[in-house]
Amino acid sequence: MALIEVKDVRKVYRMDGVEFEALKGVSFSIEKGEFVIIMGPSGSGKSTLMHILGALDVPTSGSYLLDDREITDMTRDELARVRNAKIGFIFQGFNLLPRMNAMENVELPMLYAGHPTAERKRKAEEALELVGLLDWADHRPNQLSGGQQQRVAIARALVNDAPLLLADEPTGSLDSKTGAQVMEMLVSLNEKRGITVVLVTHDSNIASYGKRVIGVLDGLISSDGSKEKVESRVDVE
Amino acid sequence: MISFVETCRVSFRAIVSNKMRSGLAMLGIVIGVGAVIAMLALGAGATLQIKSVMSSMGSNLLTIRPGTVTSGGIRMGAGSTPSLTLSDATAIKEECPSIEEVLAQYSGVAQVVYGNQNWSTQISGVTEGVFVVNDWQLKLGRPFTEQDIRSAAKVAILGTTVAQELFGYSDPVGETIRIKNIPFQVIGVLEPKGESSWGRDQDDVVMVPVTTAQKRLFGMPRPDMVSSITVKVKSEDLLDRAQEEVTLLLRQRHKISNPQDDDFTVRNMQQAMEAAQESMKVMSLLLGSIASVSLLVGGIGIMNVMLVSVTERTREIGIRMAVGATSKDIMLQFLAESGMLSMTGGAVGVFLGALLSYVLSQAFNWQTVVLPGSVALSFGFSALVGIVFGLYPAYKASLLNPIDALRYE
């Protein structure tokens, strides 16, 4: 069953009267439990696609079904609720709240879901334990290394039991070793817990972690295929 | 949906994490509320003082003063005619049944001399009724007798201020003082009354028989005239009746048929009290509204800080929106923040205002009363100011686009 179904999605930006079509009709679907890499150079429209997949923005035309719900014509507040319940975000810059400790950062999505205090604490501890940071629960982001911060962000993304984990260049701010650790964590979450992972990157090394790679170029899907295909193509290059 | 308590916690943390800025934002409200509280306390204190002074003077008093005179269509203003006489006072006492006692006064200012000491003071020519009507008590000596009044005796009773200036701490009773070079025998000293509500020292006075003042001390435009007659009514319920009796009697004595031609005015102390209280109320309202302008300025200060805060925390707002905060959640967070700022400022302001009014009452001997109503009013107003001026910044925050907010550096 498809978790994500994108049909002929277009996105047009208007700036000072000039129209710019960032997505020119994109269609694909992603099944539950997949690990998908969306890859493309900067300016290809992959960030726009990520924003739409993450319900941070709505397409100009086309249809986007997330967990069988149409996102395209939702209001701002409906989108906020969808993000809260269905999507866990992992950003390149971690995007943790600097004045809160790891625990409170992880609790944040549950705060907006309206969970009671005791449950928030229990689930946040669980999530921190899963990423191996329970001992660091009372540390603030600036007291943590980059890899640790990204793991806190992963815990935050997991804590509301969202079916979709959306990662935007999650290793972009990390060195290759910690980057690899973060990637392995995502892979294991995908394999052990069946969480659907969609990862946006321009880095072909990261692409090797995915079972499926969707290439984006100039606002269109340029390739969509299994890992083997991409790897063979990389080999050719 | 985030609970209200959690929203408040989030806002509280934001306030605490930037103490300096929060403090400065509150300052305007603190000053505004403090000023309102202090001003209203001053007003309430003054009103209360007037009330107590008036009732100490006796609220069952009628004051009769010479009125206006109309000559050839020109009205001359209050007191322009020397129409009241000592015999009017005697007649009132004898003929008006609702009246307990009558005081006729004829006063002036003169230099009082004893030995090598001298002192300029009010010389109050009074009838023996002064002790009953104006509630004076004697500390030493004896009061005036009817005989003193009838014979225009050269006797005087001193207020404590005069006694102290002339005699220091020695007993003045039996000594001779000179007023306008006329020797007077001191027969008594008054119990001190202190300052009047208008700040005049009531004890800075020398009392002499009214006839003595008339005949020996101060010249008169008309024989037997007095400057005022004060009447003490038997009870407060009889005030209106007594006023009528006095008015009718004086019209009859002054041969006036048309009430518009009255050459005297009868004033009821209760009316005077109400008028004075009314004017105090207007005064304190005026002071309070001037002070509330500073409260408004404080609100603008809060708005300013909140606007800066929203811009500074754009990225935080983006993160919160990404993980599921709705526009309403963000709006409430910032509203709660400005509300808390202004309410904390209001609370501190109430405290400082109460402190200020206490200091004023100690330093200047002004009576001040911090009424619960004025505390509730200014605190409520400060909360309202915080929410009203917080609305725009909060609304601005809630309108942010999560993508732009996340990108904001």
XYZ file of C-alpha atoms in Angstrom:
646
model
C 0.000 0.000 0.000
C 1.362 3.345 -1.017
C 2.266 5.776 1.746
C 3.047 8.546 -0.711
C 1.318 9.044 -4.012
C 2.400 12.027 -6.075
C 0.598 12.692 -9.358
C 1.609 15.339 -11.860
C 2.726 17.774 -9.167
C 3.713 21.221 -10.411
C 5.029 24.091 -8.402
C 5.251 27.589 -9.784
C 6.874 30.438 -7.880
C 6.062 34.005 -8.725
C 8.686 36.567 -7.914
C 8.354 40.192 -8.999
C 5.975 39.106 -11.736
C 8.390 36.519 -13.117
C 7.151 32.961 -13.011
C 9.507 30.119 -12.251
C 8.407 26.523 -12.533
C 10.353 24.539 -9.962
C 8.459 21.298 -10.533
C 7.099 20.574 -13.974
C 4.844 17.599 -13.393
C 6.277 14.969 -11.110
C 4.662 11.596 -10.435
C 5.779 8.672 -8.321
C 4.627 6.629 -5.409
C 6.414 5.255 -2.373
C 5.258 2.148 -0.533
C 5.264 1.772 3.233
C 8.625 0.513 4.480
C 10.675 1.767 1.553
C 14.003 3.579 1.871
C 14.060 6.108 -0.946
C 16.765 8.574 -1.899
C 15.734 11.634 -3.863
C 18.824 12.880 -5.600
C 19.589 15.838 -7.749
C 21.917 18.786 -8.077
C 21.063 22.116 -6.531
C 18.380 23.936 -8.497
C 16.884 20.675 -9.701
C 13.698 21.162 -7.704
C 14.451 18.502 -5.127
C 14.127 20.969 -2.219
C 10.738 22.063 -3.524
C 9.752 18.427 -3.780
C 10.957 17.834 -0.240
C 8.883 20.771 1.043
C 5.803 19.417 -0.640
C 6.402 15.858 0.578
C 6.913 17.313 4.066
C 3.592 19.207 3.925
C 5.493 22.428 4.502
C 4.175 23.689 1.181
C 1.393 22.735 -1.230
C 1.769 22.174 -4.977
C 0.375 24.647 -7.493
C -1.375 21.793 -9.256
C -1.464 18.023 -9.161
C -2.234 15.691 -6.319
C -0.322 14.449 -3.312
C -1.807 11.689 -1.200
C -0.028 11.048 2.077
C -1.367 8.011 3.906
C -4.459 8.247 1.681
C -5.154 11.864 2.536
C -5.060 14.613 -0.039
C -2.605 17.293 1.063
C -2.981 19.690 -1.862
C -6.007 21.650 -0.652
C -5.327 21.668 3.076
C -5.263 24.808 5.210
C -2.142 25.871 7.085
C -3.386 24.409 10.342
C -4.395 21.122 8.727
C -0.905 20.893 7.232
C 0.568 21.528 10.689
C -1.420 18.637 12.102
C -0.345 16.363 9.258
C 3.310 17.258 9.860
C 2.834 16.595 13.533
C 1.231 13.185 13.182
C 2.656 11.759 9.957
C 6.106 13.181 9.350
C 9.359 13.233 11.277
C 11.835 15.800 9.947
C 15.608 15.541 9.952
C 17.374 18.635 8.677
C 20.897 19.340 7.541
C 21.311 21.985 10.251
C 19.662 19.798 12.938
C 17.188 22.601 13.801
C 17.053 21.948 17.513
C 15.821 24.687 19.835
C 18.998 26.087 21.408
C 17.515 27.007 24.818
C 16.085 23.559 25.451
C 17.901 20.391 26.435
C 17.818 17.205 24.385
C 14.878 15.810 26.316
C 12.756 18.927 25.812
C 13.646 19.069 22.132
C 12.479 15.503 21.711
C 9.272 16.273 23.616
C 8.417 19.190 21.320
C 6.255 17.349 18.721
C 4.307 15.673 21.536
C 3.709 19.079 23.109
C 1.839 20.127 19.980
C 0.086 16.764 19.790
C -1.263 17.473 23.259
C 0.161 14.462 25.083
C 0.173 14.616 28.894
C 3.442 15.290 30.727
C 4.084 11.747 31.985
C 3.567 10.200 28.566
C 5.810 12.811 26.947
C 8.590 12.010 29.353
C 8.258 8.258 28.884
C 8.221 8.382 25.082
C 11.020 10.954 24.900
C 13.182 8.711 27.088
C 12.403 5.753 24.854
C 13.351 7.703 21.745
C 16.576 8.993 23.298
C 17.480 5.481 24.383
C 16.910 4.257 20.848
C 19.449 6.753 19.495
C 21.776 6.031 22.430
C 21.595 9.458 24.052
C 19.591 8.867 27.212
C 22.605 9.881 29.306
C 22.717 13.184 27.449
C 19.058 14.037 27.990
C 19.741 17.176 30.019
C 22.383 18.571 27.670
C 21.637 21.514 25.464
C 22.372 21.344 21.721
C 25.516 23.485 22.087
C 26.866 20.952 24.593
C 26.497 18.125 22.071
C 28.591 17.153 19.039
C 27.117 17.418 15.542
C 26.471 13.693 15.366
C 24.794 13.747 18.752
C 22.636 16.696 17.738
C 21.508 14.867 14.620
C 20.666 11.825 16.724
C 18.553 14.049 19.012
C 16.816 15.290 15.865
C 16.198 11.671 14.822
C 14.742 10.940 18.252
C 12.491 13.969 17.834
C 11.406 12.720 14.403
C 10.547 9.296 15.811
C 8.774 10.288 18.959
C 5.294 10.823 17.531
C 5.410 7.421 15.770
C 5.147 9.128 12.404
C 5.073 6.639 9.489
C 7.319 8.851 7.326
C 10.812 10.016 8.129
C 11.858 12.861 5.869
C 15.542 13.693 5.865
C 17.002 16.706 4.078
C 20.774 16.286 3.618
C 21.043 14.721 7.083
C 24.788 14.228 6.800
C 25.548 17.554 5.131
C 26.933 19.128 8.309
C 28.740 16.055 9.581
C 32.131 14.506 8.879
C 32.090 11.295 6.880
C 32.451 9.013 9.914
C 29.588 10.439 11.938
C 27.665 10.844 8.698
C 27.993 7.132 8.128
C 26.810 6.430 11.673
C 23.716 8.557 11.157
C 23.015 6.819 7.849
C 23.375 3.397 9.476
C 20.932 4.466 12.160
C 18.405 5.474 9.494
C 18.908 2.199 7.667
C 18.405 0.201 10.841
C 15.271 2.168 11.756
C 13.959 1.391 8.295
C 14.785 -2.296 8.515
C 13.920 -3.017 12.150
C 10.923 -0.752 12.663
C 9.583 -0.571 9.138
C 9.633 3.215 9.055
C 9.473 4.680 5.582
C 12.522 6.867 4.968
C 12.709 9.488 2.231
C 16.081 11.182 2.041
C 16.920 14.172 -0.116
C 20.554 14.670 -1.082
C 22.896 15.765 -3.831
C 25.618 13.410 -2.577
C 25.917 10.222 -4.655
C 27.811 8.474 -1.839
C 24.741 8.780 0.353
C 22.631 7.417 -2.461
C 24.267 4.021 -1.989
C 22.320 3.545 1.271
C 18.959 3.615 -0.517
C 17.136 0.689 -1.965
C 15.600 2.980 -4.497
C 16.868 6.250 -5.948
C 14.710 8.875 -7.601
C 16.728 11.322 -9.668
C 15.423 14.839 -10.080
C 16.677 17.202 -12.763
C 15.229 20.520 -13.948
C 11.930 19.933 -12.195
C 11.341 16.493 -13.618
C 12.046 12.921 -12.581
C 15.109 11.908 -14.545
C 15.459 8.380 -13.228
C 13.693 6.065 -10.828
C 15.144 2.739 -10.098
C 16.703 0.229 -7.779
C 20.021 0.743 -6.066
C 21.769 -1.688 -8.422
C 20.891 0.384 -11.451
C 22.257 3.559 -9.935
C 25.385 1.862 -8.708
C 26.045 0.423 -12.113
C 25.589 3.876 -13.556
C 27.969 5.347 -11.021
C 30.430 2.612 -11.922
C 30.222 3.565 -15.548
C 31.064 7.147 -14.762
C -3.420 21.019 20.413
C -0.958 22.234 22.988
C -2.467 22.888 26.400
C -2.673 26.402 27.790
C -0.449 25.527 30.735
C 2.257 24.254 28.379
C 1.963 27.409 26.268
C 2.499 29.488 29.391
C 5.510 27.384 30.364
C 7.057 27.865 26.940
C 6.455 31.623 27.150
C 7.738 31.819 30.692
C 11.003 30.154 29.661
C 11.422 32.624 26.833
C 10.953 35.515 29.271
C 13.367 34.103 31.825
C 16.031 33.269 29.260
C 16.357 36.944 28.327
C 16.067 38.684 31.658
C 17.554 42.022 30.679
C 15.252 42.558 27.742
C 12.198 41.279 29.587
C 13.002 43.617 32.469
C 13.281 46.620 30.196
C 10.046 45.687 28.442
C 8.291 45.512 31.795
C 9.747 48.782 33.053
C 7.239 50.941 31.217
C 4.328 48.988 32.655
C 5.899 49.039 36.121
C 6.199 52.815 36.027
C 2.734 53.256 34.549
C 0.962 51.033 37.061
C 3.033 52.456 39.916
C 2.065 55.993 38.945
C -1.619 55.118 38.615
C -1.634 53.372 41.991
C 0.165 56.244 43.725
C -2.039 58.903 42.134
C -5.254 57.101 42.972
C -3.970 56.503 46.509
C -3.292 60.218 46.897
C -6.747 61.091 45.609
C -8.471 58.553 47.835
C -6.432 59.750 50.812
C -7.362 63.366 50.222
C -11.029 62.485 49.886
C -10.895 60.544 53.119
C -9.139 63.399 54.863
C -11.734 65.896 53.742
C -14.406 63.586 55.021
C -12.758 63.228 58.396
C -12.043 66.944 58.740
C -15.575 67.797 57.760
C -17.039 65.367 60.218
C -14.660 66.613 62.929
C -15.994 70.074 62.202
C -19.436 68.582 62.488
C -21.535 67.769 59.503
C -24.639 69.155 61.159
C -23.489 72.720 60.686
C -24.973 75.544 58.656
C -22.761 78.424 57.594
C -24.382 81.759 56.937
C -22.383 84.363 55.056
C -23.240 87.784 53.783
C -24.503 87.381 50.270
C -24.432 89.420 47.128
C -26.048 92.745 46.821
C -27.762 93.892 43.679
C -27.560 97.579 43.091
C -29.091 98.939 39.909
C -29.001 95.524 38.277
C -25.325 94.965 39.074
C -24.663 91.974 41.287
C -21.661 92.552 43.488
C -20.581 89.016 44.366
C -20.531 87.021 47.584
C -19.760 88.921 50.776
C -20.107 92.278 49.092
C -22.603 93.471 51.602
C -22.073 93.572 55.360
C -25.558 92.255 55.975
C -25.160 89.950 58.974
C -25.199 91.290 62.489
C -24.669 89.962 65.963
C -28.340 90.484 66.652
C -29.162 88.203 63.708
C -27.131 85.537 65.498
C -28.949 86.165 68.770
C -32.305 86.043 67.015
C -31.453 82.740 65.318
C -30.506 81.242 68.648
C -33.687 82.418 70.291
C -36.221 81.819 67.549
C -35.164 78.723 65.585
C -36.251 75.557 67.441
C -34.029 73.132 65.493
C -30.868 74.886 66.516
C -28.566 73.870 69.303
C -25.966 76.638 69.339
C -24.908 79.645 67.312
C -21.473 81.090 66.647
C -21.022 84.585 65.250
C -17.558 85.563 64.090
C -15.780 88.764 63.239
C -12.107 88.305 62.559
C -8.997 90.060 61.449
C -5.238 89.731 61.512
C -3.103 91.593 64.021
C 0.231 91.574 65.772
C 0.135 90.065 69.260
C 2.795 91.217 71.736
C 3.934 89.749 75.020
C 7.038 91.171 76.658
C 9.731 91.181 73.988
C 7.940 88.508 71.911
C 5.504 89.249 69.119
C 3.552 87.180 66.615
C 1.205 87.973 63.781
C -1.884 85.839 63.890
C -5.573 85.574 63.213
C -7.686 87.323 65.832
C -11.009 85.547 65.893
C -13.862 87.448 67.449
C -16.272 84.768 68.620
C -19.348 84.247 70.729
C -19.379 81.751 73.577
C -20.935 79.202 71.232
C -17.542 78.590 69.601
C -16.752 75.665 71.878
C -19.923 73.810 70.997
C -20.143 74.733 67.324
C -16.505 74.394 66.292
C -15.753 71.643 68.744
C -12.899 73.427 70.545
C -11.703 72.171 73.914
C -9.847 74.149 76.566
C -6.493 72.902 77.722
C -6.106 75.568 80.410
C -8.236 78.312 81.933
C -11.889 79.129 81.391
C -14.171 79.784 78.390
C -15.793 83.113 77.488
C -18.902 83.959 79.483
C -21.990 85.820 78.337
C -20.755 88.664 80.482
C -17.458 88.798 78.518
C -19.391 89.073 75.266
C -21.864 91.652 76.516
C -19.229 93.896 77.998
C -16.697 93.506 75.167
C -14.206 92.357 77.764
C -10.485 92.570 76.995
C -9.896 88.849 77.478
C -8.280 86.359 75.104
C -7.941 82.609 74.661
C -4.818 81.481 72.832
C -4.331 78.686 70.344
C -1.396 76.430 71.256
C 0.791 77.748 68.431
C 0.402 81.344 69.632
C 0.860 80.317 73.264
C 4.084 78.566 72.369
C 5.423 81.420 70.250
C 4.770 84.014 72.923
C 5.195 82.102 76.169
C 7.338 79.118 75.305
C 6.483 76.468 77.837
C 5.328 78.721 80.667
C 1.664 79.043 81.597
C 0.076 82.079 79.864
C -3.174 82.086 81.851
C -3.462 85.335 83.835
C -0.731 87.076 81.835
C -1.416 90.210 79.830
C -0.775 90.426 76.096
C -1.209 93.392 73.793
C -3.200 93.335 70.579
C -3.077 96.560 68.586
C -1.590 98.080 71.713
C -4.636 97.186 73.797
C -3.914 95.010 76.821
C -5.789 91.692 76.981
C -5.839 89.262 79.815
C -5.209 85.654 78.767
C -7.954 83.527 80.301
C -7.310 80.203 78.594
C -5.409 78.044 76.130
C -7.080 75.798 73.530
C -6.439 72.117 72.996
C -4.510 71.751 69.745
C -6.475 70.757 66.632
C -3.627 70.515 64.166
C -3.669 71.361 60.503
C -6.866 71.862 58.613
C -7.456 69.925 55.416
C -6.238 72.970 53.486
C -2.946 72.924 55.366
C -3.672 75.914 57.599
C -2.515 75.672 61.217
C -5.807 75.855 63.109
C -3.971 76.460 66.370
C -2.436 79.687 65.086
C -5.298 81.762 66.450
C -6.257 84.137 69.279
C -9.892 84.173 70.304
C -11.494 87.273 71.750
C -15.172 88.099 72.353
C -16.828 89.088 69.083
C -17.925 92.406 70.558
C -14.341 93.185 71.505
C -13.223 92.501 67.961
C -15.988 94.692 66.638
C -15.613 97.638 68.929
C -11.987 97.692 70.040
C -9.882 95.950 67.380
C -11.258 96.101 63.871
C -13.274 98.879 62.365
C -16.671 98.053 60.940
C -18.375 99.340 57.794
C -21.653 98.903 59.656
C -22.269 98.696 63.373
C -22.737 95.288 64.908
C -21.766 93.412 61.745
C -20.244 89.928 61.796
C -18.433 88.164 58.990
C -20.171 84.858 59.398
C -22.650 82.995 61.526
C -22.281 79.258 62.043
C -25.182 77.283 63.368
C -25.102 73.871 64.943
C -28.297 71.937 64.300
C -29.614 69.586 66.952
C -29.297 66.560 64.686
C -28.409 65.812 61.097
C -32.012 64.962 60.179
C -33.003 68.506 61.087
C -30.495 70.150 58.710
C -33.001 70.942 55.995
C -35.592 72.218 58.427
C -33.029 74.341 60.248
C -31.832 75.781 56.960
C -35.408 76.788 56.196
C -35.985 78.288 59.626
C -32.807 80.346 59.429
C -33.531 81.512 55.884
C -37.074 82.580 56.706
C -36.015 84.337 59.886
C -33.232 86.267 58.172
C -35.497 87.270 55.276
C -37.994 88.531 57.752
C -35.330 90.437 59.706
C -33.736 91.854 56.553
C -37.172 92.674 55.082
C -36.694 90.614 51.933
C -39.769 89.385 50.078
C -38.226 87.961 46.917
C -35.833 85.000 47.575
C -33.688 86.233 44.693
C -32.852 89.341 46.651
C -31.382 87.400 49.610
C -28.414 89.315 51.001
C -27.021 86.214 52.675
C -26.289 82.600 51.784
C -26.918 79.614 53.988
C -24.635 76.706 53.278
C -25.076 73.267 54.530
C -21.817 71.583 55.594
C -23.000 68.375 54.056
C -23.376 70.051 50.693
C -19.972 71.610 51.069
C -18.526 68.214 51.901
C -20.142 66.624 48.886
C -18.847 69.394 46.669
C -15.341 69.041 48.057
C -15.441 65.273 47.620
C -16.710 65.641 44.107
C -13.865 67.959 43.213
C -11.363 65.555 44.789
C -12.804 62.755 42.719
C -12.370 64.770 39.553
C -8.837 65.615 40.631
C -7.820 62.036 41.270
C -9.439 60.921 38.021
C -7.396 63.542 36.240
C -4.170 62.436 37.912
C -5.042 58.820 37.256
C -5.679 59.390 33.570
C -2.402 61.255 33.180
C -0.666 58.324 34.845
C -2.462 55.868 32.608
C -0.907 57.534 29.589
C 2.431 56.235 30.828
C 0.823 52.813 31.066
C -0.046 53.105 27.403
C 3.526 54.074 26.593
C 4.599 50.993 28.546
C 2.384 48.924 26.282
C 4.100 50.333 23.219
C 7.425 49.353 24.806
C 6.176 45.792 25.141
C 5.043 45.743 21.533
C 8.465 46.952 20.458
C 10.261 44.227 22.376
C 7.853 41.571 21.155
C 8.370 42.594 17.543
C 12.120 42.302 17.932
C 11.664 39.005 19.697
C 9.529 37.577 16.887
C 12.139 38.529 14.286
C 14.938 37.141 16.397
C 13.156 33.859 16.921
C 11.993 33.355 13.348
C 13.959 30.115 13.119
C 12.495 28.845 16.398
C 9.025 29.577 15.038
C 9.918 27.656 11.866
C 11.073 24.629 13.859
C 7.948 24.672 15.983
C 5.775 24.902 12.883
C 7.674 22.050 11.199
C 7.023 19.710 14.110
C 3.338 20.580 14.176
C 2.640 23.953 15.819
C -0.408 25.588 14.237
C -0.645 29.350 13.628
C -2.870 29.538 16.671
C -0.275 27.764 18.833
C 2.388 30.266 17.789
C 0.046 33.196 18.265
C -0.925 32.046 21.748
C 2.708 31.506 22.680
C 3.613 35.115 21.909
C 0.393 36.494 23.371
C 1.054 34.594 26.581
C 4.558 36.028 26.586
C 3.436 39.650 26.285
C 0.576 39.023 28.699
C 2.970 37.598 31.260
C 5.394 40.459 30.769
C 2.717 43.062 31.341
C 1.103 41.244 34.245
C 4.415 40.766 35.999
C 5.133 44.427 35.336
C 1.678 45.235 36.684
C 2.279 43.261 39.870
C 5.637 44.917 40.461
C 4.031 48.272 39.660
C 1.263 47.705 42.209
C 3.887 46.951 44.819
C 6.038 49.969 43.931
C 2.991 52.235 43.710
C 1.882 51.156 47.185
C 5.410 51.722 48.423
C 5.541 55.157 46.786
C 2.253 56.222 48.327
C 3.501 55.055 51.721
C 6.693 57.076 51.258
C 4.633 60.121 50.202
C 2.417 59.806 53.221
C 5.464 59.578 55.491
C 7.535 62.297 53.844
C 4.869 64.920 53.219
C 2.321 63.898 55.798
C -0.262 63.379 53.061
C -2.870 60.830 53.733
C -2.862 58.069 51.087
C -5.111 55.069 50.730
C -4.406 52.231 48.292
C -7.900 51.020 47.482
C -8.380 47.413 46.335
C -10.445 48.782 43.465
C -7.587 50.875 42.106
C -5.211 47.901 42.403
C -7.631 45.719 40.453
C -8.211 48.478 37.916
C -4.583 49.225 37.147
C -3.544 45.574 37.206
C -6.379 44.657 34.894
C -5.543 47.550 32.619
C -1.894 46.491 32.447
C -2.891 42.945 31.516
C -5.171 44.338 28.830
C -2.393 46.598 27.532
C -0.035 43.595 27.276
C -2.531 41.536 25.342
C -3.621 44.359 23.041
C -0.065 45.409 22.233
C 1.032 41.775 21.999
C -1.607 40.991 19.405
C 0.183 42.458 16.422
C 3.598 40.828 17.047
C 1.901 37.508 17.818
C -0.186 37.747 14.675
C 2.954 38.522 12.687
C 4.674 35.457 14.121
C 1.716 33.224 13.322
C 1.741 34.300 9.679
C 5.335 33.179 9.091
C 5.841 30.613 6.362
C 7.559 27.559 7.902
C 9.917 27.130 4.930
C 11.122 30.729 5.023
C 11.299 30.619 8.804
C 13.451 27.486 8.725
C 15.817 29.060 6.213
C 16.115 32.278 8.272
C 19.576 32.845 9.647
